[in-house]
Coordinates of C-alpha atoms and ligand atoms in Angstrom, one line a residue:
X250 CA -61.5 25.1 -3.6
X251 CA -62.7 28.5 -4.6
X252 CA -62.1 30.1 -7.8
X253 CA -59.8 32.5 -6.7
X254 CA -57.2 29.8 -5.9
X255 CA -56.7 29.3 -9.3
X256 CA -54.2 30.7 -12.3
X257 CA -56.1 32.8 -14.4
X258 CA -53.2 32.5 -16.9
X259 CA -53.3 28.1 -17.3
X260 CA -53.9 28.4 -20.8
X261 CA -50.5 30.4 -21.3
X262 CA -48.3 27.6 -20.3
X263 CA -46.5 25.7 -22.9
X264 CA -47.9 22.1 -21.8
X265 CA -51.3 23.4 -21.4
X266 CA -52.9 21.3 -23.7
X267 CA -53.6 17.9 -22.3
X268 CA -55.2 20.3 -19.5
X269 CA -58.7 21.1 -18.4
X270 CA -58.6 22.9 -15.3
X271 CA -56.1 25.7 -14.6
X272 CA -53.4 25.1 -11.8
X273 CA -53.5 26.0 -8.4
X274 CA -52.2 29.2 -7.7
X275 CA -50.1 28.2 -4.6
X276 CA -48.9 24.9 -6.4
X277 CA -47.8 27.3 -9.4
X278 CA -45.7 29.5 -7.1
X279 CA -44.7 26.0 -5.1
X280 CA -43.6 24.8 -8.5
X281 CA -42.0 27.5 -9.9
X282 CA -38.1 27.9 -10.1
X283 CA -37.9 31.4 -12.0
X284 CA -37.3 33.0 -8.6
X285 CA -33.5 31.6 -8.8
X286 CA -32.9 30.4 -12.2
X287 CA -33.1 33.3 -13.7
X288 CA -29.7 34.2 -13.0
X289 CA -29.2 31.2 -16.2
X290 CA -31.0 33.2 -18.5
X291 CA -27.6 34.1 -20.5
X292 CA -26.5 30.2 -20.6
X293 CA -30.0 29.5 -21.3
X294 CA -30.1 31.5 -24.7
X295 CA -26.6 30.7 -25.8
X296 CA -27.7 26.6 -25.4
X297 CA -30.9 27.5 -27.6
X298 CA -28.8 29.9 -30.2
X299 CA -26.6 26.7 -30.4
X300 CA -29.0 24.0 -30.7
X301 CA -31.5 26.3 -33.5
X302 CA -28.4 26.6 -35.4
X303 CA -27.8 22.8 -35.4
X304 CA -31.3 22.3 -36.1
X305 CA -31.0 24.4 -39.4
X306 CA -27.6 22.3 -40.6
X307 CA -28.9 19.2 -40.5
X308 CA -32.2 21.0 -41.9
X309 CA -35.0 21.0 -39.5
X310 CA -35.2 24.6 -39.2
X311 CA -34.8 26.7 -42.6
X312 CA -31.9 29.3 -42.5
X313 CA -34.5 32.1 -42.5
X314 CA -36.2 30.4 -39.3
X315 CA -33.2 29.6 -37.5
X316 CA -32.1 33.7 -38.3
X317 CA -35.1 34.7 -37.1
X318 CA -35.1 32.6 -33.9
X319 CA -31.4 33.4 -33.3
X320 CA -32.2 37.2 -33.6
X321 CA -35.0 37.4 -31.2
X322 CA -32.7 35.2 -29.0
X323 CA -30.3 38.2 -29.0
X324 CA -32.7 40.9 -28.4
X325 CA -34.2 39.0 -25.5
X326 CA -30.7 38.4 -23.8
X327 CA -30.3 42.6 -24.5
X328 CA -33.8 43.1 -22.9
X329 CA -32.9 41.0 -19.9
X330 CA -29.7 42.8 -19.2
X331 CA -31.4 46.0 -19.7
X332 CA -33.8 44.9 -16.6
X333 CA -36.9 45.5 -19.2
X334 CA -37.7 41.8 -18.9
X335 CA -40.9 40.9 -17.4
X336 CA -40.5 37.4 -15.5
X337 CA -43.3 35.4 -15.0
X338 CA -44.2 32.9 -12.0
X339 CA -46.7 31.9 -14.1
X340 CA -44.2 30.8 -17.0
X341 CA -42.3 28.0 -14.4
X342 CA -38.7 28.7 -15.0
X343 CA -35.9 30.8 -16.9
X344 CA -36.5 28.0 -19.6
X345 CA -40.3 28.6 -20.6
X346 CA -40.1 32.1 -19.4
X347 CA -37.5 32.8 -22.8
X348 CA -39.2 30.2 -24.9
X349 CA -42.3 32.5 -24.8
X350 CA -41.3 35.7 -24.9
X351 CA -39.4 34.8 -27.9
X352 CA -43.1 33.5 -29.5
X353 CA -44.4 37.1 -28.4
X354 CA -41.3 38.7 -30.4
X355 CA -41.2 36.8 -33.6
X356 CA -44.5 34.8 -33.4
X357 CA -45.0 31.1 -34.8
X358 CA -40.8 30.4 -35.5
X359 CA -40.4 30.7 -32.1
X360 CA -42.3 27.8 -31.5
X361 CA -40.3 25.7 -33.5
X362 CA -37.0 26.5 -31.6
X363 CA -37.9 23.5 -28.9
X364 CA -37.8 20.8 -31.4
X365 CA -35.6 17.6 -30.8
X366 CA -35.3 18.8 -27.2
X367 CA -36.6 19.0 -23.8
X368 CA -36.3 21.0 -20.7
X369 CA -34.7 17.9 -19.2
X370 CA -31.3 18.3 -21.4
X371 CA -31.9 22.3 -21.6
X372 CA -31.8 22.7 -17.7
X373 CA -28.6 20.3 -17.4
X374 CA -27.1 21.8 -20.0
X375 CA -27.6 25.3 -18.6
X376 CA -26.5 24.5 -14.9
X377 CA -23.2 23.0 -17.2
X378 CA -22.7 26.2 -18.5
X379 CA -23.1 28.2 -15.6
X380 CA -20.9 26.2 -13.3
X381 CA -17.9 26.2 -15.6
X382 CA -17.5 30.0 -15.9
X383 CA -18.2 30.3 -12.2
X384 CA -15.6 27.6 -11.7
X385 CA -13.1 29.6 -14.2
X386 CA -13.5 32.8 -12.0
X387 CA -13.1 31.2 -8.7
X388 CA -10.1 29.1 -9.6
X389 CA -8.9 33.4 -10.5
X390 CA -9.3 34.4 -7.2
X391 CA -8.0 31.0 -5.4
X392 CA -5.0 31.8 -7.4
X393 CA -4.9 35.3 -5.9
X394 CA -5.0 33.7 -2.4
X395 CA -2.8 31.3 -3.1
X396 CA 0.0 34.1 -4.8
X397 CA -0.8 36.6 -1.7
X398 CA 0.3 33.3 0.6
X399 CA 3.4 32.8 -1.7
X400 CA 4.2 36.5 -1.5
X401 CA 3.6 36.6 2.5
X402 CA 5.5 33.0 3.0
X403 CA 8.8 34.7 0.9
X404 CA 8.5 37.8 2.9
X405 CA 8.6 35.5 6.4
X406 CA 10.8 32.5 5.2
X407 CA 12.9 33.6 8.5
X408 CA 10.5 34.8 10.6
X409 CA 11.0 32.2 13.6
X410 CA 7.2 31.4 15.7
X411 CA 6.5 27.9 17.9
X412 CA 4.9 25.5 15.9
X413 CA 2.1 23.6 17.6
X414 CA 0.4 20.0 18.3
X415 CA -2.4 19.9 20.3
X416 CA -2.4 23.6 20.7
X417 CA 0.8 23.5 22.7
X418 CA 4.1 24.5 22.0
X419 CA 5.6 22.1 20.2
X420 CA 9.1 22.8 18.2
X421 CA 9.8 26.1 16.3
X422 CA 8.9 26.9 12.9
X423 CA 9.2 29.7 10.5
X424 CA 6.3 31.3 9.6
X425 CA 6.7 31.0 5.9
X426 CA 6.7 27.4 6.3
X427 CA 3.1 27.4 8.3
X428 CA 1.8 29.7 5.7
X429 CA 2.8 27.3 2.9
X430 CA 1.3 24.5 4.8
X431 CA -1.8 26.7 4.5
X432 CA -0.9 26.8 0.3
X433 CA -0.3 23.1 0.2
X434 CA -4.1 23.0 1.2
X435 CA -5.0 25.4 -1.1
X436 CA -3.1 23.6 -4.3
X437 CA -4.8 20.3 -3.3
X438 CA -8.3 22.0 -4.1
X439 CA -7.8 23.6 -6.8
X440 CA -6.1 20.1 -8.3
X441 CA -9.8 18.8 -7.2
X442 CA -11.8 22.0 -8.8
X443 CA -9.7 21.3 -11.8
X444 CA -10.7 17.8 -12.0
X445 CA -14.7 18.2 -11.0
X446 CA -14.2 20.7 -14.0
X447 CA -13.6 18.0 -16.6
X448 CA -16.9 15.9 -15.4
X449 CA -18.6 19.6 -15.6
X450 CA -17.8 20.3 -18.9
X451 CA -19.6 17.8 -21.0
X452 CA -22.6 18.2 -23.0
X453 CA -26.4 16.4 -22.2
X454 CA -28.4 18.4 -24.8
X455 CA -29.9 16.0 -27.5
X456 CA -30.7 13.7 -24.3
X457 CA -34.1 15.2 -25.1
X458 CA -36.9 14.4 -22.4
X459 CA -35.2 10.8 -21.6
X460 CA -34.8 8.5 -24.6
X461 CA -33.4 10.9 -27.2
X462 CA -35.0 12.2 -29.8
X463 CA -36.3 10.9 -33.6
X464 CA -34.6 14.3 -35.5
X465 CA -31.5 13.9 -37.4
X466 CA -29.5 15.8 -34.4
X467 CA -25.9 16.4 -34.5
X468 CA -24.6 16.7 -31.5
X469 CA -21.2 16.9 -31.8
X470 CA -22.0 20.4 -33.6
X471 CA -23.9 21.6 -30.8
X472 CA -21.6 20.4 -28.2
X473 CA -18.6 22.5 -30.5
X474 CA -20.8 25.2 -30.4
X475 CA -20.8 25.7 -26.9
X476 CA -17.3 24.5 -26.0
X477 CA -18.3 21.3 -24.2
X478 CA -15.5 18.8 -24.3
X479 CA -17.0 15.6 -24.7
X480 CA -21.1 14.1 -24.7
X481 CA -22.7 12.8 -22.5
X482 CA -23.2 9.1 -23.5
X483 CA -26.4 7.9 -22.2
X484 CA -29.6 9.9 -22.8
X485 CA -30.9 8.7 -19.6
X486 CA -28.1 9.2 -17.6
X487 CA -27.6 13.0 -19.4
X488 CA -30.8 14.5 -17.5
X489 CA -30.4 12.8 -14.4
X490 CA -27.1 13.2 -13.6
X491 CA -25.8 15.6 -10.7
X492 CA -22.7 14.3 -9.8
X493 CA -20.9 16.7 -11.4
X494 CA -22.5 19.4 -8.7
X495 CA -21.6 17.1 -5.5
X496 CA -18.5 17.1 -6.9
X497 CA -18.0 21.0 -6.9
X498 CA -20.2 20.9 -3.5
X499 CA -17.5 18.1 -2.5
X500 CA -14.7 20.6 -3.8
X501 CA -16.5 23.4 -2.2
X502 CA -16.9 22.4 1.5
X503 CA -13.2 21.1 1.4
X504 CA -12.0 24.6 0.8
X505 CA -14.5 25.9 3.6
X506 CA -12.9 23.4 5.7
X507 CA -9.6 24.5 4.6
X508 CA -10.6 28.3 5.3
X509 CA -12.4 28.0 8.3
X510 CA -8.7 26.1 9.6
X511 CA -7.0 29.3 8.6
X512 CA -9.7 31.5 10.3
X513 CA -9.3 29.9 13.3
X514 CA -5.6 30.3 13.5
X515 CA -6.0 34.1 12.6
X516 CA -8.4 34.4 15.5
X517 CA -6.3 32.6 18.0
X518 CA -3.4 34.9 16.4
X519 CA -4.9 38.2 16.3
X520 CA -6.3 38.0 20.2
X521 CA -4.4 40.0 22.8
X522 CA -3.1 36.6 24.1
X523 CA -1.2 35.8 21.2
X524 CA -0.8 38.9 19.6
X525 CA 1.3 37.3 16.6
X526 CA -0.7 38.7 13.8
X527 CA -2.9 42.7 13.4
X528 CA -6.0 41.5 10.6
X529 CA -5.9 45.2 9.4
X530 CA -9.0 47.8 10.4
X531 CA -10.5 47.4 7.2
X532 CA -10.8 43.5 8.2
X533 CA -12.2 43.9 11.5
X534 CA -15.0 45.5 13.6
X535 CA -15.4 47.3 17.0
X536 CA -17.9 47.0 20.0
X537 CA -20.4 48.9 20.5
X538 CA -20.4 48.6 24.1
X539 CA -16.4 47.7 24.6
X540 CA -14.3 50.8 23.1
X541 CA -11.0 48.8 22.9
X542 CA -12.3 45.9 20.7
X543 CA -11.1 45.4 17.4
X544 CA -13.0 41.8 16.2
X545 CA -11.3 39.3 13.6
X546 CA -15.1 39.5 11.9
X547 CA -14.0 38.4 8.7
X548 CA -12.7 34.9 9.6
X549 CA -15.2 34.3 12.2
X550 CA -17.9 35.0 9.4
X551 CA -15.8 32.5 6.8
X552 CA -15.5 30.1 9.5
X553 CA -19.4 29.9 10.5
X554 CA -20.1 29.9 6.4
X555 CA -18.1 26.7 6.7
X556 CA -21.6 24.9 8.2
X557 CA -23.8 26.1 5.4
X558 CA -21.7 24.6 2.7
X559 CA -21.3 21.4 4.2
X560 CA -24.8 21.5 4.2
X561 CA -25.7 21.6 0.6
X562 CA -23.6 19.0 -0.1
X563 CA -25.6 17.4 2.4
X564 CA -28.8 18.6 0.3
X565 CA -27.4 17.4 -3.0
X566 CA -26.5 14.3 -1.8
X567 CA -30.0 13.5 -0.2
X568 CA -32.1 14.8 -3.2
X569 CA -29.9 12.8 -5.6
X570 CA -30.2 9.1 -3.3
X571 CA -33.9 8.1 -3.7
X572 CA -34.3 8.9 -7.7
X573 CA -35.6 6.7 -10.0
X574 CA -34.1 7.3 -13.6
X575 CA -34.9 9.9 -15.4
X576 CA -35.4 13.0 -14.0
X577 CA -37.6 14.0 -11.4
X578 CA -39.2 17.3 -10.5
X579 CA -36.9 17.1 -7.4
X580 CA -33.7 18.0 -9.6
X581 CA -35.2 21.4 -9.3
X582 CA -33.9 21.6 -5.7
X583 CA -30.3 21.8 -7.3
X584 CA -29.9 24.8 -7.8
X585 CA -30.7 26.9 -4.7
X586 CA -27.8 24.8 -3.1
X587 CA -25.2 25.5 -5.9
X588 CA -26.1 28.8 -6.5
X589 CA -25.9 29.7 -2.7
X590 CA -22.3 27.6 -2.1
X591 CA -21.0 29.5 -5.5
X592 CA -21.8 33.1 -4.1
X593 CA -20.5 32.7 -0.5
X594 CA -17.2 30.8 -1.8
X595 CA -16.5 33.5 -3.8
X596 CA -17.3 36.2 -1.1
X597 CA -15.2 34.2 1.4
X598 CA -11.7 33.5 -1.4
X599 CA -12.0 37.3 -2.0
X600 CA -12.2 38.5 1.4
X601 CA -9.1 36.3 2.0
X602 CA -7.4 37.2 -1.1
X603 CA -7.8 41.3 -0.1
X604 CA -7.0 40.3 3.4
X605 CA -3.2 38.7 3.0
X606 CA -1.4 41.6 1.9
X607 CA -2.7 43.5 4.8
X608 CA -1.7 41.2 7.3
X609 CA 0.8 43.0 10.0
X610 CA 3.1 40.6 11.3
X611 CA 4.5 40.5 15.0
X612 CA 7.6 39.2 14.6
X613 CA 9.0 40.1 18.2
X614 CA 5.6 38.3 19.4
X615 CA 6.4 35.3 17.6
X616 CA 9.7 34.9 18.6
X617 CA 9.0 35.9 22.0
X618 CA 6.5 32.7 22.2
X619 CA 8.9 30.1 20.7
X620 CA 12.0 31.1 22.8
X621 CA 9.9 31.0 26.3
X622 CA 8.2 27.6 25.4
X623 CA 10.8 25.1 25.5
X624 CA 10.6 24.7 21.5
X625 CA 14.1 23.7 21.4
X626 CA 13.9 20.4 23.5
X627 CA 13.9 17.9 20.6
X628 CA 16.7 19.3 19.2
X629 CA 18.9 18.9 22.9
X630 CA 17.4 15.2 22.5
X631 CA 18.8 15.4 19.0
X632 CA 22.5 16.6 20.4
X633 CA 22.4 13.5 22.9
X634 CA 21.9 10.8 20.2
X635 CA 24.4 12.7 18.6
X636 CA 26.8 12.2 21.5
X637 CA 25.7 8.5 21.2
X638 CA 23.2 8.5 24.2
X639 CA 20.1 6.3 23.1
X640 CA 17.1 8.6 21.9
X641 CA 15.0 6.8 24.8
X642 CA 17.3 8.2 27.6
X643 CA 18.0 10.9 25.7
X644 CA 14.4 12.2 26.0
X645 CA 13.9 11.3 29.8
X646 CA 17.2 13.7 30.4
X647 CA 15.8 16.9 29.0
X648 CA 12.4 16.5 30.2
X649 CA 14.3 16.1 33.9
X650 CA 16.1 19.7 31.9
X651 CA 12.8 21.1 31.3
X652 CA 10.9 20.2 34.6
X653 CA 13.8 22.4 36.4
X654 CA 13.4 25.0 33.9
X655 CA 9.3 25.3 34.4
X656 CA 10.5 25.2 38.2
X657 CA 13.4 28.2 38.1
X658 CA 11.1 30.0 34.6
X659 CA 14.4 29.5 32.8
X660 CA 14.2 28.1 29.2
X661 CA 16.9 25.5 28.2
X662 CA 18.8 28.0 26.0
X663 CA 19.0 30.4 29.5
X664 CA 20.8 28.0 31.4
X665 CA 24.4 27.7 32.2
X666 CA 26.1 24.7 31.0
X667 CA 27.2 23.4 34.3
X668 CA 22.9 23.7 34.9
X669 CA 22.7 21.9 32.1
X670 CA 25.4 19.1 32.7
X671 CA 23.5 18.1 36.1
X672 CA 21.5 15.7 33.2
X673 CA 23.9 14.8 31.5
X674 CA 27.8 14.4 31.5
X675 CA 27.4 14.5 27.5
X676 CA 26.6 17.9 26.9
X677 CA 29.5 20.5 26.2
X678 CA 30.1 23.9 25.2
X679 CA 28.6 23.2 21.7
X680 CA 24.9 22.7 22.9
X681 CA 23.8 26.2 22.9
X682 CA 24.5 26.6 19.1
X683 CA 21.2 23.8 18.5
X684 CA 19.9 25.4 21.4
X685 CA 19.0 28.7 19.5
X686 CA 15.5 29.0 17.5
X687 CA 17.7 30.0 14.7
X688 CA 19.7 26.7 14.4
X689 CA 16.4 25.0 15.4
X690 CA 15.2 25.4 12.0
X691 CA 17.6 25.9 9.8
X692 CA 18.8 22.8 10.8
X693 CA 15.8 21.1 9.1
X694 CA 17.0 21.1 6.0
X695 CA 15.4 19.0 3.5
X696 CA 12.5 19.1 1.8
X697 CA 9.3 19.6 3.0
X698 CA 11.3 20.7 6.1
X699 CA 11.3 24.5 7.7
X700 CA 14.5 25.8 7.4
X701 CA 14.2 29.2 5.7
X702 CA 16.4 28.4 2.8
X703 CA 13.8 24.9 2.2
X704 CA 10.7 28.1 2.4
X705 CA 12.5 30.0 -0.2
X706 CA 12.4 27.2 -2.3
X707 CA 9.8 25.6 -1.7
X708 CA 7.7 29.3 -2.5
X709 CA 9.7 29.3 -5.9
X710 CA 8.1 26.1 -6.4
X711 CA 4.9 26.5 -5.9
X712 CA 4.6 29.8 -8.2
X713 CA 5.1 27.1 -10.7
X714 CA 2.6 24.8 -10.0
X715 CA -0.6 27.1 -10.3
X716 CA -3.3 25.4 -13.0
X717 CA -5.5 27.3 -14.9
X718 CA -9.0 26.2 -16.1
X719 CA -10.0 28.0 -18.7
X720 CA -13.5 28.0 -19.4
X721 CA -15.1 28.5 -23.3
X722 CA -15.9 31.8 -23.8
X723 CA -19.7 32.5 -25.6
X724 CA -19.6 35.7 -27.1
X725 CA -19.2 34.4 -30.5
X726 CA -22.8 33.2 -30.3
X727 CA -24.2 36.3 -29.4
Ligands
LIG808 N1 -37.3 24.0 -13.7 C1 -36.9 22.7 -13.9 C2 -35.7 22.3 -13.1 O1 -35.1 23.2 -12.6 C3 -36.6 22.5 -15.4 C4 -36.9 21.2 -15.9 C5 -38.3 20.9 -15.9 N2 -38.6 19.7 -16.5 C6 -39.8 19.1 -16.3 N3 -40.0 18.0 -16.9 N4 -40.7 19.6 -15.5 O2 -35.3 21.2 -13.0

């Protein structure tokens, strides 16, 4: 291999020592993570302000070191959110990249500040950090969706459109009611964020490389520090562990699946076919070849960035099957995953979140399809049983009703009653009142039913049942 393959700068890393030959240049930029951990670097400085100011209490570091180290920590976090930082490929990761900018600032201290730890428990516990206040903010805008479906689901508790099994019309609904079905999937996953947000929010540092460490750590200080709730209790199991991330992944490509539901429904709706529901222009795009489209982009786009989510829980799940205990360089491949599922989940809650309150509503439409689809049959099958005809009989009669309505394009609440008496010697005068979409639903009473008065309770409920994760804010430490 010729010389130019090689890093000119091998003698700058940190673990240089047991080293005689520099590393390959293409290994080094192989190896490296800096590219996308960087976006850590604040987490990463707040863990190391925390654990130098441990080190100092139970008195491995002086006061004056631990100052010193604590200040250039600051300035670097300042330098980095100024965009003056230079990153380094050369340096591996966000980790060793701050370690050694912090020697260049305040010289020998600095290199004191990785005592008692490793970048095992420093990368865990930074991916920790991160994911909590990214879970925090998107459990904030799943709440936003979630109140702009309440708000919606009020607004049409009486709105009347045909509900549907296997894509055909089945019985009629309000639409408030199929719009807090759509909540009752949202509620579920934020009950699972919440809970994937406990298994998140415990602390590995003092896990050290693998076994632990021979310093006189106190953890439970560190951990206080950075508003972990609990430790983690095995140093081996600290730096390997990843569950907690197929968990949020897990979380994650549940909601997709949940949004990607809802997108298809607002695609089926929105087409000239249906033409129950207008996305809003600012939610949609033209042709550029056929002037009269207006394209439900937005949840096509949410619904095709179901696929990529599933797929890093896919990647987690792989890269976490084959490892031996402790960690493994393949941990690395974490974060690319996580990172990529945390910035399209976001994108895709707040496009929904902007996008409910816009929603037009065709009423007229919706009506129009439930009254011309023979919604109302079960409830003439209903009215038999209640005339004492067995429910078996009872549904052979109307579907005799319906097969003459199909045949003369009449629905069941169109015809006359002596029409309607040809089945059936039990039917009177009284039928048309269950006949109507109106008394269709509101004659569903109970909970978990569709009757608008069950929606208007039901929406009054659920502004109740909202949790809020709250995650440790870090500004004291800096
Ligand atoms: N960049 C590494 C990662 O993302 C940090 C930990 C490296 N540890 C090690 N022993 N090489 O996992």
């Amino acid at each position: 291999m010729s010389d130019t393959n090689k890093s000119d700068s091998a003698t700058d890393k940190p673990w240089a020592g047991r080293f005689t030959a520099p590393t390959d240049a293409f290994v080094e930029a192989f190896t490296a993570s800096v590219g996308f951990d960087k976006r850590m670097y604040r987490e990463d400085i707040a863990g190391s302000i925390a654990h130098a100011t441990m080190l100092a209490r139970v008195g491995v570091l002086t006061e004056s070191e631990r100052d010193t180290i604590i200040n250039g920590l600051r300035d670097i976090e300042l330098e980095i959110e100024r965009g003056e930082f230079a990153w380094s490929t050369v340096l591996e990761d966000v980790h060793m990249n701050i370690e050694a900018r912090l020697t260049d600032r305040i010289g020998i201290t600095g290199k004191k500040l990785h005592t008692g730890r490793s970048r095992n428990d420093q990368v865990a516990t930074d991916i920790r950090l991160y994911l909590r206040t990214q879970i925090a903010q998107i459990n904030l805008t799943l709440q936003r969706l979630i109140d702009g479906l309440l708000d919606l689901a009020e607004a049409e508790a009486e709105t009347i459109m045909p509900g549907f099994t296997h894509l055909q019309t089945a019985q009629p609904v309000t639409f408030g009611h199929h719009l807090l079905a759509w909540c009752e999937m949202l509620l579920r996953d934020q009950a699972r964020l919440a809970d994937c947000y406990k298994r998140v929010n415990v602390m590995p540092l003092g896990a050290a490389a693998l076994a632990g460490t021979t310093y006189p750590i106190d953890r439970a200080f560190t951990a206080e520090l950075l508003g972990f709730d609990s430790l983690a209790q095995n140093s081996l199991d600290a730096v390997s562990d990843r569950d907690f991330g197929i968990e949020f992944l897990a979380f994650a490509a549940t909601l997709m699946m949940h949004l990607s539901r809802f997108s298809e429904e607002l695609v089926l709706w929105s087409s000239a076919q249906f033409d129950f529901v207008d996305l809003g222009d600012s939610f949609c795009t033209g042709s550029s070849i056929m002037p009269q489209k207006k394209n439900p982009d937005v949840p096509e786009l949410v619904r095709g960035k179901t696929g990529r989510i599933y797929g890093h829980l896919m990647s987690l799940l792989t890269l976490m099957k084959s490892q031996p205990l402790a960690y493994n360089k393949d941990n690395q491949e974490d974060k690319e995953p996580l990172f990529d599922a945390i910035d399209n989940l976001k994108g895709c809650l707040r496009l929904y979140a902007d996008m409910m309150p816009q929603i037009e509503v065709r009423r007229d439409n919706m009506r129009e399809a439930a009254r011309s689809g023979f919604s109302t049959a079960t409830d003439l099958a209903d009215y038999l049983v209640r005339k004492n005809v067995p429910f078996r009989d009872a549904h052979e009669i109307v579907g005799k009703a319906v097969r003459f309505g199909v045949d003369n394009k009449k629905d069941l609440s169109e015809m006359s009653l002596a029409e309607l008496r040809v089945f059936s010697e039990a039917i009177d005068e009284d039928v048309f009142e269950v006949l109507t979409l109106e008394g269709s639903v509101a004659a569903r009473n109970h909970i978990g039913g569709t009757a608008p008065e069950q929606v208007r309770a039901a929406v009054k409920r659920a502004r109740t049942r909202g949790l809020e994760i709250k995650a440790p804010d870090l500004s004291h430490l800096f």
